[in-house]
CSV table of C-alpha atoms in Angstrom, one decimal:
chain,number,residue,atom,x,y,z
H,1,GLY,CA,31.2,-10.3,16.5
H,2,THR,CA,32.2,-6.7,17.1
H,3,ALA,CA,30.7,-5.0,14.0
H,4,THR,CA,27.1,-3.8,13.7
H,5,ASN,CA,24.9,-6.4,12.1
H,6,THR,CA,22.9,-4.4,9.5
H,7,PHE,CA,19.7,-6.0,8.3
H,8,TYR,CA,17.2,-4.9,5.7
H,9,ASP,CA,14.4,-7.2,6.7
H,10,LEU,CA,14.8,-9.4,9.8
H,11,THR,CA,12.4,-12.2,10.9
H,12,ILE,CA,12.6,-13.9,14.3
H,13,ASN,CA,10.9,-17.3,14.2
H,14,ASN,CA,12.4,-19.4,17.0
H,15,ALA,CA,10.3,-20.6,20.0
H,16,ALA,CA,13.5,-20.6,22.1
H,17,GLY,CA,14.0,-16.9,21.3
H,18,VAL,CA,16.9,-14.9,20.1
H,19,ASN,CA,19.3,-13.1,22.4
H,20,GLN,CA,21.6,-10.2,21.4
H,21,ASN,CA,24.5,-9.8,23.8
H,22,GLY,CA,27.3,-7.3,23.7
H,23,THR,CA,27.1,-6.2,20.0
H,24,ALA,CA,25.0,-3.9,17.8
H,25,ALA,CA,22.3,-4.6,15.2
H,26,SER,CA,20.0,-2.4,13.1
H,27,VAL,CA,17.0,-2.9,10.8
H,28,THR,CA,16.2,-0.5,7.9
H,29,ASN,CA,12.9,-2.0,6.6
H,30,VAL,CA,10.7,-4.5,8.5
H,31,LEU,CA,11.3,-6.4,11.7
H,32,THR,CA,9.0,-9.4,12.1
H,33,VAL,CA,8.8,-11.4,15.3
H,34,THR,CA,6.7,-14.5,14.5
H,35,SER,CA,7.6,-16.6,17.6
H,36,GLY,CA,9.9,-16.4,20.5
H,37,THR,CA,11.3,-13.4,22.4
H,38,LEU,CA,13.7,-11.0,20.7
H,39,ASN,CA,15.9,-10.0,23.7
H,40,ASN,CA,18.4,-7.2,23.6
H,41,SER,CA,20.3,-8.0,26.8
H,42,SER,CA,23.1,-5.6,26.0
H,43,GLY,CA,24.5,-3.6,23.1
H,44,THR,CA,22.2,-1.7,20.9
H,45,PHE,CA,19.3,-2.7,18.6
H,46,THR,CA,18.1,0.1,16.3
H,47,LEU,CA,15.1,0.5,13.9
H,48,LYS,CA,16.5,3.1,11.5
H,49,SER,CA,14.8,6.1,10.0
H,50,ASP,CA,15.8,8.7,7.3
H,51,ALA,CA,14.2,11.2,5.1
H,52,THR,CA,12.6,8.6,2.8
H,53,LYS,CA,11.4,5.8,5.1
H,54,TYR,CA,11.5,4.3,8.5
H,55,ALA,CA,12.0,0.8,9.8
H,56,ARG,CA,8.8,-0.7,11.4
H,57,ILE,CA,7.6,-3.7,13.4
H,58,ALA,CA,5.2,-6.0,11.6
H,59,PRO,CA,2.3,-7.5,13.5
H,60,VAL,CA,3.9,-9.7,16.2
H,61,GLY,CA,2.9,-13.4,16.3
H,62,PRO,CA,0.8,-14.8,19.2
H,63,THR,CA,3.9,-16.3,20.8
H,64,GLY,CA,6.3,-13.5,19.8
H,65,SER,CA,7.6,-10.8,22.3
H,66,PHE,CA,10.3,-8.3,23.0
H,67,SER,CA,12.6,-7.8,26.0
H,68,GLY,CA,15.3,-5.2,26.7
H,69,ASN,CA,15.8,-1.8,25.3
H,70,PHE,CA,15.5,-1.0,21.6
H,71,THR,CA,16.1,2.3,19.8
H,72,ILE,CA,13.3,3.4,17.6
H,73,GLU,CA,14.3,6.3,15.2
H,74,ARG,CA,11.9,8.9,13.6
H,75,TYR,CA,13.3,11.4,11.1
H,76,LEU,CA,12.0,14.9,11.6
H,77,PRO,CA,12.5,17.2,8.6
H,78,SER,CA,13.7,20.8,8.9
H,79,ARG,CA,11.1,23.5,9.6
H,80,VAL,CA,9.7,25.6,6.8
H,81,ALA,CA,8.6,28.6,8.9
H,82,ASN,CA,8.4,29.7,12.5
H,83,HIS,CA,6.4,27.9,15.2
H,84,LEU,CA,6.5,24.4,14.0
H,85,TRP,CA,4.3,22.3,16.3
H,86,VAL,CA,3.8,18.6,16.4
H,87,ASP,CA,1.8,16.1,18.4
H,88,LEU,CA,4.1,13.2,19.4
H,89,SER,CA,3.8,9.9,21.3
H,90,SER,CA,6.3,7.2,22.2
H,91,PRO,CA,6.4,3.7,20.6
H,92,VAL,CA,8.3,2.2,23.6
H,93,SER,CA,7.7,1.8,27.3
H,94,ASN,CA,9.9,2.4,30.3
H,95,THR,CA,11.3,5.8,29.3
H,96,THR,CA,10.8,9.5,30.2
H,97,MET,CA,10.8,12.9,28.5
H,98,ALA,CA,14.6,13.0,29.2
H,99,ASP,CA,14.9,10.5,26.4
H,100,TRP,CA,13.8,13.1,23.8
H,101,GLU,CA,16.1,15.7,25.3
H,102,ASN,CA,19.0,14.0,23.6
H,103,GLU,CA,17.7,15.2,20.2
H,104,LEU,CA,15.2,18.0,20.9
H,105,ILE,CA,15.5,21.4,22.7
H,106,LEU,CA,12.8,21.2,25.4
H,107,VAL,CA,12.1,24.3,27.6
H,108,TYR,CA,10.1,23.5,30.7
H,109,PRO,CA,9.3,26.7,32.6
H,110,PHE,CA,5.5,26.8,32.6
H,111,THR,CA,3.3,29.9,32.9
H,112,PRO,CA,-0.4,28.9,32.7
H,113,ASN,CA,-1.6,32.4,33.0
H,114,PRO,CA,-1.8,34.5,31.0
H,115,TYR,CA,-2.5,32.2,28.0
H,116,ILE,CA,-2.1,33.4,24.5
H,117,GLY,CA,-5.0,31.9,22.7
H,118,ASP,CA,-5.3,28.4,24.2
H,119,TYR,CA,-1.6,28.0,25.0
H,120,PRO,CA,0.4,28.5,28.2
H,121,GLN,CA,3.6,30.5,27.9
H,122,GLY,CA,7.3,29.9,28.7
H,123,THR,CA,7.4,26.3,27.5
H,124,ASN,CA,7.6,24.5,24.1
H,125,VAL,CA,6.3,21.2,25.4
H,126,TYR,CA,3.2,20.2,27.3
H,127,ALA,CA,0.5,17.5,27.8
H,128,TYR,CA,-3.2,18.0,28.0
H,129,ASP,CA,-5.4,17.2,31.1
H,130,GLU,CA,-8.9,16.4,30.2
H,131,PRO,CA,-10.4,16.8,33.7
H,132,SER,CA,-9.3,20.4,33.9
H,133,ALA,CA,-9.6,21.0,30.1
H,134,LEU,CA,-6.1,22.7,30.2
H,135,TYR,CA,-2.6,22.1,28.9
H,136,VAL,CA,-0.4,21.0,31.7
H,137,GLU,CA,3.3,21.1,32.6
H,138,VAL,CA,5.8,18.3,31.9
H,139,ASN,CA,9.4,17.9,32.9
H,140,SER,CA,12.4,15.6,32.3
H,141,GLY,CA,10.9,12.9,34.5
H,142,THR,CA,7.5,12.8,32.8
H,143,LEU,CA,6.8,9.3,31.7
H,144,LEU,CA,6.3,8.7,28.0
H,145,SER,CA,3.5,6.4,28.8
H,146,MET,CA,2.0,4.0,26.3
H,147,GLY,CA,-0.6,5.9,24.2
H,148,LYS,CA,0.0,9.3,25.8
H,149,GLY,CA,0.3,12.3,23.5
H,150,PHE,CA,2.4,15.5,23.9
H,151,GLU,CA,2.4,18.8,22.0
H,152,LEU,CA,5.8,20.2,21.2
H,153,GLU,CA,7.3,23.1,19.3
H,154,LEU,CA,10.4,22.1,17.3
H,155,ILE,CA,13.1,24.7,17.8
H,156,ASP,CA,16.8,25.3,17.4
H,157,ASN,CA,17.0,28.5,19.5
H,158,ALA,CA,15.0,30.8,21.7
H,159,SER,CA,13.7,32.8,18.8
H,160,ALA,CA,12.0,29.7,17.5
H,161,ASN,CA,13.0,30.7,13.9
H,162,SER,CA,14.8,27.5,12.8
H,163,PHE,CA,14.7,23.8,13.1
H,164,ALA,CA,17.4,21.7,11.4
H,165,ALA,CA,16.4,18.2,10.3
H,166,ARG,CA,17.3,15.5,12.8
H,167,THR,CA,16.5,12.0,13.9
H,168,LEU,CA,14.4,11.6,17.1
H,169,THR,CA,15.0,8.4,19.1
H,170,SER,CA,12.9,6.6,21.7
H,171,VAL,CA,14.7,4.0,23.7
H,172,GLY,CA,12.8,1.3,25.6
H,173,THR,CA,10.9,-1.9,25.1
H,174,PRO,CA,8.7,-1.7,22.0
H,175,ASN,CA,4.9,-1.7,22.7
H,176,TYR,CA,3.2,-4.7,21.2
H,177,GLY,CA,0.0,-6.6,21.6
H,178,ASP,CA,-3.5,-5.1,21.6
H,179,LYS,CA,-3.6,-1.8,23.4
H,180,THR,CA,-6.6,-0.1,24.8
H,181,ILE,CA,-6.2,3.6,25.6
H,182,PRO,CA,-8.7,5.3,28.0
H,183,VAL,CA,-10.5,8.4,26.7
H,184,SER,CA,-11.7,10.3,29.7
H,185,TYR,CA,-14.8,12.5,30.1
H,186,THR,CA,-15.3,15.0,32.9
H,187,ALA,CA,-18.8,16.4,33.1
H,188,ALA,CA,-17.7,19.6,34.9
H,189,ASN,CA,-16.3,20.9,31.6
H,190,GLY,CA,-19.6,20.8,29.7
H,191,GLY,CA,-21.2,18.4,27.3
H,192,ALA,CA,-19.4,15.8,25.3
H,193,TYR,CA,-17.3,17.1,22.4
H,194,ALA,CA,-19.5,15.6,19.8
H,195,LEU,CA,-22.7,16.9,21.3
H,196,ASP,CA,-21.8,20.3,22.8
H,197,THR,CA,-21.8,23.2,20.3
H,198,THR,CA,-20.9,25.9,22.9
H,199,ASN,CA,-18.1,24.5,25.0
H,200,ASN,CA,-16.2,21.7,23.3
H,201,ALA,CA,-14.1,20.8,26.3
H,202,SER,CA,-15.3,17.6,27.9
H,203,GLY,CA,-14.0,14.4,26.5
H,204,GLU,CA,-11.1,15.9,24.6
H,205,ASN,CA,-7.9,13.7,25.0
H,206,LEU,CA,-4.4,14.0,23.5
H,207,ILE,CA,-3.3,10.4,22.9
H,208,GLY,CA,-1.0,8.7,20.4
H,209,ASN,CA,-0.1,5.7,18.2
H,210,PRO,CA,1.5,3.3,20.7
H,211,PHE,CA,3.3,1.2,18.0
H,212,ALA,CA,6.6,1.4,16.1
H,213,SER,CA,4.5,1.0,12.9
H,214,ALA,CA,1.9,2.9,11.0
H,215,TYR,CA,-1.7,2.3,11.9
H,216,PRO,CA,-4.8,2.8,9.8
H,217,VAL,CA,-7.5,5.0,11.2
H,218,SER,CA,-10.0,2.6,9.8
H,219,ALA,CA,-8.6,-0.1,12.1
H,220,LEU,CA,-9.2,1.9,15.3
H,221,SER,CA,-11.8,0.3,17.6
H,222,PRO,CA,-13.7,3.1,19.3
H,223,SER,CA,-15.9,2.4,22.3
H,224,GLY,CA,-17.8,5.4,23.5
H,225,THR,CA,-15.5,7.5,21.3
H,226,LEU,CA,-15.7,9.1,17.9
H,227,ALA,CA,-14.3,7.0,15.0
H,228,THR,CA,-12.5,10.1,13.6
H,229,VAL,CA,-9.5,11.8,15.2
H,230,ASP,CA,-7.7,15.2,14.8
H,231,ILE,CA,-4.1,16.0,14.1
H,232,LEU,CA,-2.0,19.1,13.5
H,233,ASP,CA,-1.3,19.5,9.8
H,234,ILE,CA,0.7,22.1,7.9
H,235,PRO,CA,-1.3,22.3,4.6
H,236,SER,CA,-4.5,23.2,6.6
H,237,GLY,CA,-2.7,25.6,9.0
H,238,GLY,CA,-4.3,23.9,12.0
H,239,TYR,CA,-6.1,20.8,13.1
H,240,ILE,CA,-7.6,18.4,10.5
H,241,THR,CA,-9.9,15.4,11.0
H,242,LEU,CA,-8.6,12.0,9.9
H,243,ALA,CA,-11.1,9.4,8.7
H,244,SER,CA,-11.1,5.9,7.5
H,245,GLY,CA,-8.7,6.3,4.6
H,246,ASP,CA,-5.9,8.0,6.6
H,247,ILE,CA,-2.9,6.4,8.4
H,248,LEU,CA,-1.3,7.4,11.7
H,249,GLY,CA,2.5,7.1,11.5
H,250,PRO,CA,4.7,5.9,14.4
H,251,HIS,CA,5.4,8.5,17.0
H,252,GLN,CA,2.2,10.4,15.9
H,253,GLY,CA,0.1,12.0,18.6
H,254,PHE,CA,-3.5,12.9,17.9
H,255,TRP,CA,-6.8,14.0,19.6
H,256,ALA,CA,-9.6,11.6,20.4
H,257,TYR,CA,-13.0,12.5,21.7
H,258,THR,CA,-15.8,10.8,23.6
H,259,SER,CA,-19.0,10.4,21.7
H,260,GLY,CA,-21.4,10.8,24.7
H,261,ASN,CA,-21.5,12.0,28.3
H,262,ALA,CA,-19.3,9.2,29.6
H,263,PRO,CA,-15.7,7.9,29.3
H,264,GLY,CA,-14.7,5.7,26.4
H,265,THR,CA,-11.7,3.8,25.0
H,266,MET,CA,-9.7,3.6,21.8
H,267,THR,CA,-8.2,0.2,21.0
H,268,PHE,CA,-5.3,-0.5,18.7
H,269,SER,CA,-5.1,-4.1,17.4
H,270,GLU,CA,-1.7,-5.7,17.0
H,271,ALA,CA,-2.9,-7.6,13.9
H,272,SER,CA,-4.0,-4.3,12.2
H,273,LYS,CA,-0.6,-2.6,12.2
H,274,SER,CA,0.5,-1.5,8.7
H,275,THR,CA,3.9,-1.8,7.1
H,276,ASN,CA,3.3,1.4,5.2
H,277,ASN,CA,6.7,3.2,5.2
H,278,SER,CA,5.8,6.7,3.8
H,279,THR,CA,3.7,8.2,6.6
H,280,ALA,CA,5.3,11.4,7.8
H,281,ILE,CA,4.9,13.0,11.2
H,282,ARG,CA,2.2,15.7,10.7
H,283,SER,CA,2.9,19.2,12.0
H,284,VAL,CA,1.7,22.7,11.7
H,285,ASN,CA,3.1,26.3,11.7
H,286,LYS,CA,1.0,28.2,14.1
H,287,THR,CA,1.2,31.5,16.0
H,288,ALA,CA,-1.1,32.7,18.7
H,289,PRO,CA,-3.6,34.2,18.8
H,290,TYR,CA,-5.1,32.8,15.6
H,291,LEU,CA,-8.6,32.2,14.4
H,292,GLN,CA,-10.0,28.8,13.4
H,293,LEU,CA,-13.6,28.5,12.3
H,294,THR,CA,-15.3,25.1,12.5
H,295,LEU,CA,-18.8,24.5,11.1
H,296,SER,CA,-20.7,21.4,12.1
H,297,ILE,CA,-24.2,20.1,12.3
H,298,ALA,CA,-25.9,20.0,15.7
H,299,ASP,CA,-25.1,16.4,16.6
H,300,GLY,CA,-21.4,16.9,15.7
H,301,SER,CA,-21.4,14.0,13.2
H,302,ASN,CA,-20.2,16.2,10.3
């Protein structure tokens, strides 16, 4: 037909697959692919999001898969003060930063020196490079790679004094299946994050939830990395540490750390995805320079 097929829940359970060709479809709650390939060969297929919830992809069955481009929405509420920063990642593959330019104002000129605090000037979006222990420049062509995190300031104008609510979209093939994200360690930056009390630089990685679903921190499978992760959070005014009871929402970027003087990995299991639909994108209002005091015991475990 020519009208949009609007689904609340949708389950695909057909070994021969389901092909959408030349029309439009949307899901507002849970999309489940038990078996077969859900292929969007043309037209649009959208997982919707608004101020109260988001559509999400349930754990995909062992013979289930996706093909073609899907639009994954993520509602971003209006700012409450200046300098609203977020860590984001993409739940789809085969797309670039230009995809997010459709909804966000992204300013790319990059001036690494002088920094204000830890942050380069002239830009409101950057990635983090663990080998150099520095934030680095991105541009329209930067790949939104699976599991890669980015730090962005949400703005409506050059004064960075407003941000109206909007819906961010990521367009591509949804990431599915178990995903292992490398967490690098470069010895030249000093000791490992968890062990070095004077130069916490080596082993810091800005990564992200690769799925169009919430993911429990308790289900992360660290190897040579800490089981806890850090995110930007408004109530705390800076970074907070998430532990086993917390959930990473879709599109959520976060910081992961090696636990020793060697690289590690962080694995996301397809079977562990959550259908939780109330996990907001965490963000923080920050200005630079600012002071954050962290107290920890010598081995970094608390």
